[in-house]
C-alpha positions as a Python dict, from the first residue, in 0.01 Angstrom:
ca = {
    (1, 'X'): (0, 0, 0),
    (2, 'X'): (37, -342, 153),
    (3, 'X'): (376, -507, 138),
    (4, 'X'): (199, -824, 20),
    (5, 'X'): (197, -662, -322),
    (6, 'X'): (572, -713, -325),
    (7, 'X'): (585, -1079, -222),
    (8, 'X'): (698, -1163, -576),
    (9, 'X'): (1028, -1042, -719),
    (10, 'X'): (1023, -758, -968),
    (11, 'X'): (1118, -1001, -1247),
    (12, 'X'): (821, -1225, -1164),
    (13, 'X'): (581, -930, -1149),
    (14, 'X'): (701, -793, -1483),
    (15, 'X'): (668, -1136, -1642),
    (16, 'X'): (316, -1175, -1500),
    (17, 'X'): (223, -831, -1636),
    (18, 'X'): (369, -919, -1977),
    (19, 'X'): (190, -1256, -1998),
    (20, 'X'): (-140, -1106, -1882),
    (21, 'X'): (-108, -824, -2136),
    (22, 'X'): (-43, -1068, -2421),
    (23, 'X'): (-343, -1283, -2324),
    (24, 'X'): (-573, -980, -2290),
    (25, 'X'): (-450, -837, -2621),
    (26, 'X'): (-513, -1162, -2810),
    (27, 'X'): (-853, -1198, -2642),
    (28, 'X'): (-955, -843, -2736),
    (29, 'X'): (-846, -894, -3097),
    (30, 'X'): (-1063, -1205, -3118),
    (31, 'X'): (-1353, -1042, -2932),
    (32, 'X'): (-1358, -707, -3110),
    (33, 'X'): (-1393, -846, -3457),
    (34, 'X'): (-1620, -665, -3699),
    (35, 'X'): (-1915, -844, -3541),
    (36, 'X'): (-1805, -810, -3181),
    (37, 'X'): (-1714, -444, -3149),
    (38, 'X'): (-1989, -247, -2974),
    (39, 'X'): (-2031, 100, -3124),
    (40, 'X'): (-2231, 387, -2981),
    (41, 'X'): (-2267, 764, -3007),
    (42, 'X'): (-2224, 1028, -2733),
    (43, 'X'): (-2281, 1397, -2803),
    (44, 'X'): (-2241, 1333, -3172),
    (45, 'X'): (-1909, 1145, -3134),
    (46, 'X'): (-1891, 791, -3271),
    (47, 'X'): (-1721, 564, -3016),
    (48, 'X'): (-1653, 193, -2982),
    (49, 'X'): (-1547, -32, -2697),
    (50, 'X'): (-1234, -127, -2896),
    (51, 'X'): (-1126, 237, -2934),
    (52, 'X'): (-1196, 314, -2569),
    (53, 'X'): (-996, 17, -2439),
    (54, 'X'): (-714, -20, -2691),
    (55, 'X'): (-666, 324, -2846),
    (56, 'X'): (-782, 501, -2531),
    (57, 'X'): (-688, 338, -2200),
    (58, 'X'): (-407, 101, -2308),
    (59, 'X'): (-247, 340, -2553),
    (60, 'X'): (-258, 637, -2314),
    (61, 'X'): (-122, 450, -2013),
    (62, 'X'): (147, 286, -2227),
    (63, 'X'): (262, 621, -2365),
    (64, 'X'): (271, 765, -2012),
    (65, 'X'): (492, 475, -1898),
    (66, 'X'): (733, 517, -2190),
    (67, 'X'): (740, 895, -2138),
    (68, 'X'): (821, 840, -1768),
    (69, 'X'): (1121, 628, -1859),
    (70, 'X'): (1241, 869, -2127),
    (71, 'X'): (1198, 1156, -1880),
    (72, 'X'): (1488, 1014, -1678),
    (73, 'X'): (1730, 950, -1963),
    (74, 'X'): (1880, 1296, -2020),
    (75, 'X'): (1921, 1397, -1653),
    (76, 'X'): (2049, 1050, -1561),
    (77, 'X'): (2310, 1036, -1838),
    (78, 'X'): (2419, 1397, -1789),
    (79, 'X'): (2447, 1384, -1409),
    (80, 'X'): (2600, 1036, -1379),
    (81, 'X'): (2854, 1108, -1653),
    (82, 'X'): (2960, 1430, -1480),
    (83, 'X'): (2990, 1241, -1150),
    (84, 'X'): (3207, 979, -1317),
    (85, 'X'): (3442, 1210, -1508),
    (86, 'X'): (3479, 1474, -1238),
    (87, 'X'): (3634, 1219, -1002),
    (88, 'X'): (3884, 1080, -1253),
    (89, 'X'): (4240, 1136, -1135),
    (90, 'X'): (4376, 1036, -1475),
    (91, 'X'): (4202, 1214, -1770),
    (92, 'X'): (4372, 978, -2015),
    (93, 'X'): (4146, 705, -1875),
    (94, 'X'): (3861, 850, -2081),
    (95, 'X'): (4058, 787, -2399),
    (96, 'X'): (4110, 424, -2301),
    (97, 'X'): (3743, 386, -2207),
    (98, 'X'): (3635, 527, -2542),
    (99, 'X'): (3872, 313, -2748),
    (100, 'X'): (3785, -8, -2563),
    (101, 'X'): (3409, 58, -2568),
    (102, 'X'): (3381, 156, -2933),
    (103, 'X'): (3616, -127, -3035),
    (104, 'X'): (3411, -391, -2851),
    (105, 'X'): (3078, -255, -2983),
    (106, 'X'): (3209, -267, -3341),
    (107, 'X'): (3345, -621, -3297),
    (108, 'X'): (3017, -757, -3154),
    (109, 'X'): (2822, -592, -3437),
    (110, 'X'): (3049, -753, -3699),
    (111, 'X'): (3007, -1092, -3529),
    (112, 'X'): (2629, -1044, -3515),
    (113, 'X'): (2576, -976, -3885),
    (114, 'X'): (2824, -1248, -3991),
    (115, 'X'): (2644, -1502, -3772),
    (116, 'X'): (2304, -1390, -3905),
    (117, 'X'): (2398, -1418, -4272),
    (118, 'X'): (2577, -1751, -4226),
    (119, 'X'): (2273, -1912, -4064),
    (120, 'X'): (2033, -1745, -4311),
    (121, 'X'): (2228, -1888, -4607),
    (122, 'X'): (2191, -2237, -4457),
    (123, 'X'): (1820, -2203, -4369),
    (124, 'X'): (1723, -2003, -4685),
    (125, 'X'): (1417, -1820, -4541),
    (126, 'X'): (1313, -1659, -4872),
    (127, 'X'): (1339, -1954, -5108),
    (128, 'X'): (1015, -2052, -5279),
    (129, 'X'): (821, -1753, -5144),
    (130, 'X'): (623, -1534, -5379),
    (131, 'X'): (541, -1245, -5148),
    (132, 'X'): (396, -923, -5282),
    (133, 'X'): (312, -597, -5113),
    (134, 'X'): (106, -297, -5205),
    (135, 'X'): (312, -69, -4984),
    (136, 'X'): (634, 102, -5074),
    (137, 'X'): (928, 207, -4863),
    (138, 'X'): (1115, 532, -4907),
    (139, 'X'): (1459, 526, -4752),
    (140, 'X'): (1580, 838, -4575),
    (141, 'X'): (1929, 951, -4659),
    (142, 'X'): (2181, 851, -4394),
    (143, 'X'): (2435, 1108, -4276),
    (144, 'X'): (2800, 1057, -4360),
    (145, 'X'): (3046, 950, -4092),
    (146, 'X'): (3212, 1294, -4102),
    (147, 'X'): (2875, 1462, -4043),
    (148, 'X'): (2813, 1238, -3743),
    (149, 'X'): (3153, 1327, -3595),
    (150, 'X'): (3096, 1701, -3646),
    (151, 'X'): (2744, 1676, -3501),
    (152, 'X'): (2878, 1509, -3185),
    (153, 'X'): (2989, 1852, -3065),
    (154, 'X'): (2692, 2063, -2954),
    (155, 'X'): (2666, 2429, -3048),
    (156, 'X'): (2384, 2462, -2792),
    (157, 'X'): (2403, 2204, -2507),
    (158, 'X'): (2062, 2302, -2371),
    (159, 'X'): (1904, 2238, -2711),
    (160, 'X'): (2086, 1904, -2728),
    (161, 'X'): (1929, 1803, -2396),
    (162, 'X'): (1587, 1920, -2509),
    (163, 'X'): (1613, 1709, -2825),
    (164, 'X'): (1769, 1412, -2644),
    (165, 'X'): (2074, 1403, -2873),
    (166, 'X'): (2272, 1145, -2678),
    (167, 'X'): (2612, 1183, -2846),
    (168, 'X'): (2612, 1560, -2793),
    (169, 'X'): (2504, 1517, -2430),
    (170, 'X'): (2786, 1267, -2371),
    (171, 'X'): (3048, 1501, -2519),
    (172, 'X'): (2929, 1804, -2321),
    (173, 'X'): (2900, 1608, -1993),
    (174, 'X'): (3252, 1465, -2035),
    (175, 'X'): (3401, 1810, -2103),
    (176, 'X'): (3206, 1962, -1813),
    (177, 'X'): (3320, 1684, -1577),
    (178, 'X'): (3685, 1723, -1681),
    (179, 'X'): (3662, 2099, -1624),
    (180, 'X'): (3519, 2035, -1275),
    (181, 'X'): (3807, 1797, -1196),
    (182, 'X'): (4057, 2069, -1294),
    (183, 'X'): (3888, 2351, -1102),
    (184, 'X'): (3991, 2261, -746),
    (185, 'X'): (3766, 2344, -452),
    (186, 'X'): (3485, 2487, -666),
    (187, 'X'): (3482, 2165, -867),
    (188, 'X'): (3470, 1954, -549),
    (189, 'X'): (3171, 2150, -420),
    (190, 'X'): (2990, 2100, -751),
    (191, 'X'): (3080, 1729, -751),
    (192, 'X'): (2913, 1684, -410),
    (193, 'X'): (2596, 1851, -542),
    (194, 'X'): (2587, 1633, -854),
    (195, 'X'): (2643, 1320, -641),
    (196, 'X'): (2334, 1411, -434),
    (197, 'X'): (2131, 1476, -750),
    (198, 'X'): (2245, 1141, -889),
    (199, 'X'): (2128, 962, -573),
    (200, 'X'): (1783, 1121, -604),
    (201, 'X'): (1757, 1030, -974),
    (202, 'X'): (1847, 666, -901),
    (203, 'X'): (1575, 657, -636),
    (204, 'X'): (1331, 787, -898),
    (205, 'X'): (1445, 507, -1129),
    (206, 'X'): (1365, 255, -855),
    (207, 'X'): (1016, 400, -807),
    (208, 'X'): (937, 375, -1178),
    (209, 'X'): (1078, 21, -1187),
    (210, 'X'): (819, -81, -930),
    (211, 'X'): (546, 55, -1159),
    (212, 'X'): (686, -142, -1453),
    (213, 'X'): (455, -448, -1430),
    (214, 'X'): (153, -224, -1494),
    (215, 'X'): (328, -37, -1775),
    (216, 'X'): (438, -362, -1938),
    (217, 'X'): (82, -496, -1911),
    (218, 'X'): (-78, -210, -2105),
    (219, 'X'): (202, -205, -2366),
    (220, 'X'): (163, -577, -2437),
    (221, 'X'): (-218, -555, -2438),
    (222, 'X'): (-205, -269, -2690),
    (223, 'X'): (46, -444, -2918),
    (224, 'X'): (-117, -788, -2928),
    (225, 'X'): (-467, -647, -2978),
    (226, 'X'): (-349, -482, -3300),
    (227, 'X'): (-84, -711, -3454),
    (228, 'X'): (-221, -960, -3705),
    (229, 'X'): (-148, -1329, -3665),
    (230, 'X'): (-178, -1383, -4041),
    (231, 'X'): (118, -1147, -4097),
    (232, 'X'): (339, -1355, -3868),
    (233, 'X'): (231, -1680, -4035),
    (234, 'X'): (315, -1555, -4384),
    (235, 'X'): (665, -1460, -4268),
    (236, 'X'): (705, -1735, -4009),
    (237, 'X'): (1036, -1868, -4145),
    (238, 'X'): (1193, -1521, -4154),
    (239, 'X'): (1046, -1424, -3816),
    (240, 'X'): (1163, -1730, -3625),
    (241, 'X'): (1503, -1727, -3794),
    (242, 'X'): (1573, -1368, -3685),
    (243, 'X'): (1435, -1446, -3339),
    (244, 'X'): (1652, -1758, -3307),
    (245, 'X'): (1972, -1582, -3415),
    (246, 'X'): (1899, -1298, -3171),
    (247, 'X'): (1867, -1545, -2883),
    (248, 'X'): (2180, -1733, -2996),
    (249, 'X'): (2385, -1413, -3013),
    (250, 'X'): (2250, -1282, -2683),
    (251, 'X'): (2315, -1602, -2489),
    (252, 'X'): (2617, -1760, -2660),
    (253, 'X'): (2824, -1486, -2826),
    (254, 'X'): (2808, -1251, -2528),
    (255, 'X'): (2879, -1534, -2285),
    (256, 'X'): (3188, -1647, -2479),
    (257, 'X'): (3322, -1292, -2515),
    (258, 'X'): (3264, -1215, -2146),
    (259, 'X'): (3444, -1532, -2036),
    (260, 'X'): (3735, -1486, -2277),
    (261, 'X'): (3790, -1114, -2217),
    (262, 'X'): (3723, -1087, -1844),
    (263, 'X'): (3705, -1435, -1693),
    (264, 'X'): (3368, -1350, -1536),
    (265, 'X'): (3088, -1606, -1506),
    (266, 'X'): (2842, -1531, -1791),
    (267, 'X'): (2556, -1717, -1621),
    (268, 'X'): (2556, -1454, -1346),
    (269, 'X'): (2534, -1177, -1606),
    (270, 'X'): (2238, -1340, -1780),
    (271, 'X'): (2051, -1394, -1453),
    (272, 'X'): (2102, -1036, -1340),
    (273, 'X'): (1996, -896, -1679),
    (274, 'X'): (1643, -1036, -1651),
    (275, 'X'): (1471, -720, -1529),
    (276, 'X'): (1648, -491, -1774),
    (277, 'X'): (1585, -733, -2062),
    (278, 'X'): (1213, -747, -1983),
    (279, 'X'): (1205, -366, -1972),
    (280, 'X'): (1383, -349, -2306),
    (281, 'X'): (1150, -607, -2460),
    (282, 'X'): (839, -415, -2356),
    (283, 'X'): (964, -68, -2449),
    (284, 'X'): (1156, -152, -2772),
    (285, 'X'): (1392, 134, -2691),
    (286, 'X'): (1749, 116, -2563),
    (287, 'X'): (1726, 483, -2464),
    (288, 'X'): (1403, 438, -2267),
    (289, 'X'): (1556, 135, -2093),
    (290, 'X'): (1880, 320, -2015),
    (291, 'X'): (1785, 417, -1655),
    (292, 'X'): (1714, 52, -1575),
    (293, 'X'): (2029, -67, -1756),
    (294, 'X'): (2245, 176, -1558),
    (295, 'X'): (2084, 73, -1230),
    (296, 'X'): (2148, -292, -1316),
    (297, 'X'): (2514, -234, -1410),
    (298, 'X'): (2587, -34, -1096),
    (299, 'X'): (2389, -214, -826),
    (300, 'X'): (2376, -572, -954),
    (301, 'X'): (2690, -612, -1167),
    (302, 'X'): (2928, -394, -965),
    (303, 'X'): (3037, -169, -1254),
    (304, 'X'): (3163, 163, -1120),
    (305, 'X'): (2978, 480, -1213),
    (306, 'X'): (3289, 619, -1386),
    (307, 'X'): (3267, 336, -1640),
    (308, 'X'): (2893, 264, -1664),
    (309, 'X'): (2802, 632, -1705),
    (310, 'X'): (3018, 637, -2019),
    (311, 'X'): (2985, 292, -2177),
    (312, 'X'): (2609, 243, -2137),
    (313, 'X'): (2484, 572, -2292),
    (314, 'X'): (2738, 519, -2571),
    (315, 'X'): (2614, 162, -2619),
    (316, 'X'): (2250, 273, -2626),
    (317, 'X'): (2348, 499, -2916),
    (318, 'X'): (2593, 298, -3128),
    (319, 'X'): (2549, -69, -3027),
    (320, 'X'): (2338, -215, -3308),
    (321, 'X'): (2390, -592, -3267),
    (322, 'X'): (2019, -674, -3280),
    (323, 'X'): (1967, -449, -3580),
    (324, 'X'): (2272, -602, -3753),
    (325, 'X'): (2120, -948, -3710),
    (326, 'X'): (1794, -831, -3863),
    (327, 'X'): (1988, -676, -4152),
    (328, 'X'): (2187, -993, -4217),
    (329, 'X'): (1881, -1217, -4231),
    (330, 'X'): (1673, -955, -4417),
    (331, 'X'): (1942, -913, -4684),
    (332, 'X'): (1952, -1287, -4755),
    (333, 'X'): (1571, -1307, -4735),
    (334, 'X'): (1509, -1019, -4977),
    (335, 'X'): (1776, -1148, -5218),
    (336, 'X'): (1609, -1490, -5225),
    (337, 'X'): (1257, -1349, -5262),
    (338, 'X'): (1366, -1140, -5560),
    (339, 'X'): (1584, -1428, -5693),
    (340, 'X'): (1906, -1223, -5684),
    (341, 'X'): (2232, -1416, -5648),
    (342, 'X'): (2484, -1242, -5423),
    (343, 'X'): (2854, -1324, -5441),
    (344, 'X'): (3086, -1375, -5145),
    (345, 'X'): (3226, -1025, -5202),
    (346, 'X'): (2870, -889, -5179),
    (347, 'X'): (2821, -1056, -4843),
    (348, 'X'): (3155, -922, -4721),
    (349, 'X'): (3041, -576, -4829),
    (350, 'X'): (2720, -622, -4629),
    (351, 'X'): (2923, -703, -4315),
    (352, 'X'): (3147, -400, -4364),
    (353, 'X'): (2863, -160, -4448),
    (354, 'X'): (2643, -267, -4158),
    (355, 'X'): (2930, -253, -3908),
    (356, 'X'): (3038, 98, -4011),
    (357, 'X'): (2676, 213, -4040),
    (358, 'X'): (2617, 123, -3674),
    (359, 'X'): (2838, 421, -3588),
    (360, 'X'): (2767, 636, -3893),
    (361, 'X'): (2392, 645, -3826),
    (362, 'X'): (2417, 674, -3448),
    (363, 'X'): (2145, 886, -3291),
    (364, 'X'): (1935, 904, -3609),
    (365, 'X'): (1559, 827, -3564),
    (366, 'X'): (1449, 507, -3738),
    (367, 'X'): (1812, 399, -3753),
    (368, 'X'): (1736, 30, -3815),
    (369, 'X'): (1552, 80, -4142),
    (370, 'X'): (1800, 347, -4256),
    (371, 'X'): (2086, 104, -4201),
    (372, 'X'): (1902, -174, -4384),
    (373, 'X'): (1833, 58, -4679),
    (374, 'X'): (2206, 143, -4694),
    (375, 'X'): (2299, -225, -4692),
    (376, 'X'): (2050, -317, -4965),
    (377, 'X'): (2164, -30, -5187),
    (378, 'X'): (2526, -133, -5141),
    (379, 'X'): (2461, -474, -5302),
    (380, 'X'): (2200, -350, -5552),
    (381, 'X'): (1897, -512, -5389),
    (382, 'X'): (1557, -337, -5418),
    (383, 'X'): (1494, -115, -5115),
    (384, 'X'): (1122, -177, -5167),
    (385, 'X'): (1184, -524, -5022),
    (386, 'X'): (1186, -366, -4676),
    (387, 'X'): (808, -329, -4707),
    (388, 'X'): (780, -709, -4703),
    (389, 'X'): (917, -741, -4350),
    (390, 'X'): (777, -429, -4183),
    (391, 'X'): (468, -621, -4068),
    (392, 'X'): (662, -835, -3817),
    (393, 'X'): (941, -587, -3741),
    (394, 'X'): (769, -450, -3428),
    (395, 'X'): (788, -782, -3244),
    (396, 'X'): (1144, -844, -3359),
    (397, 'X'): (1240, -491, -3255),
    (398, 'X'): (1141, -577, -2899),
    (399, 'X'): (1377, -876, -2897),
    (400, 'X'): (1654, -676, -3068),
    (401, 'X'): (1642, -417, -2791),
    (402, 'X'): (1672, -682, -2519),
    (403, 'X'): (1978, -825, -2699),
    (404, 'X'): (2133, -479, -2744),
    (405, 'X'): (2115, -381, -2377),
    (406, 'X'): (2257, -720, -2275),
    (407, 'X'): (2551, -643, -2504),
    (408, 'X'): (2584, -299, -2348),
    (409, 'X'): (2620, -448, -2000),
    (410, 'X'): (2858, -719, -2121),
    (411, 'X'): (3087, -455, -2273),
    (412, 'X'): (3061, -245, -1955),
    (413, 'X'): (3168, -541, -1741),
    (414, 'X'): (3462, -622, -1970),
    (415, 'X'): (3581, -260, -1981),
    (416, 'X'): (3533, -216, -1605),
    (417, 'X'): (3728, -536, -1530),
    (418, 'X'): (4015, -421, -1754),
    (419, 'X'): (4023, -82, -1576),
    (420, 'X'): (4003, -227, -1224),
    (421, 'X'): (3661, -61, -1186),
    (422, 'X'): (3449, -374, -1132),
    (423, 'X'): (3345, -481, -781),
    (424, 'X'): (3350, -860, -824),
    (425, 'X'): (3197, -914, -480),
    (426, 'X'): (2883, -739, -606),
    (427, 'X'): (2897, -916, -943),
    (428, 'X'): (2919, -1261, -781),
    (429, 'X'): (2660, -1185, -510),
    (430, 'X'): (2323, -1332, -623),
    (431, 'X'): (2140, -1092, -391),
    (432, 'X'): (2320, -776, -501),
    (433, 'X'): (2074, -504, -595),
    (434, 'X'): (1772, -680, -446),
    (435, 'X'): (1743, -425, -165),
    (436, 'X'): (1697, -154, -425),
    (437, 'X'): (1457, -361, -631),
    (438, 'X'): (1149, -320, -416),
    (439, 'X'): (1042, -13, -226),
    (440, 'X'): (884, -41, 117),
    (441, 'X'): (586, 184, 48),
    (442, 'X'): (450, 130, 402),
    (443, 'X'): (773, 283, 538),
    (444, 'X'): (724, 586, 314),
    (445, 'X'): (362, 622, 421),
    (446, 'X'): (451, 606, 794),
    (447, 'X'): (721, 868, 752),
    (448, 'X'): (484, 1089, 557),
    (449, 'X'): (232, 1073, 838),
}
């Protein structure tokens, strides 16, 4: 492969892939209208050009890309967390890391939903709307906080890894790493092996990152060839309000907290988060983006592995700032659509419920809608109102994920700085991590020959 393919930075290539995918998706939706879709039959199977391109090629390649990212999550979290904890000379440091990380994640979530509801009450996105929906929404029952705590401890660690249960993996890896640190020479030999495995996994992350522009292209093409523009227009006020608050929280709140709590330059953080944020936007999954987030924190932000291997997987599981913003705006929106007046105590209850639910529903599939259902039930709003906003939630989910992983890295930097585990020379170096960003494929090919 010619090195000319890498004359643009990874950020630029991902952005080009994203823009091209959006344009192709919109074009295909306009082209493959009822009158434009070409249908034909092969061996008795009814096919169409739309199904072949969108449901076939784009969908398949997009799923392969997401699966490739998720493939790395469990081994990366498990190995890097063991590497981090096994080298800790002071086991009590883990307690401090946990308290600081969880505390900061809870605080940012509380700020997020308070900000969202305050702005929503001023803008009033649901006033005057008479939206109806033929669909219904059935809320799944959320587990209690005590159940979540009990379920953090795996009865079968291998099964936890197979199911991708992040909290159980974190607990087992921490205990395993501590045991290695207390075992002496045997533990040191194992630590060296895990360090080598971690190096190989990070190289695999880099390889997949270089394939990201193509993966982002097919994901965007698939999404924008199926999402309806009329749905966005009917909920434009709600959509752009949630989007605006997400951007405000991601750029302003995180910047202020980073500056106040660590003294670090927030502009540097935002610039270095570009690649990870684009990944998060295209995948809509904090877990799938985790390999890229960890690579960014370690190689570009200078966060030590002992901190990033703990704070980032934890953040991918319990940091729900983006979801909290959606819940705040959605609560006000649904209350206004159904003409229900909420008191100040109701809004305070929403803040408290959403903040606690961010931990209480950690690791549960479909966590965003479960949390929203809990919030609505808490203030006696109809859960069926969720069906009104589902149509545009996919696009907003992409932005929420980008905000969440930015918050994860901000918290990691703050915690690392407080623990003396942040290399500020790397953080302040605008070129840090660039050598790992692009792979010299010609070098690999020469060596292979």
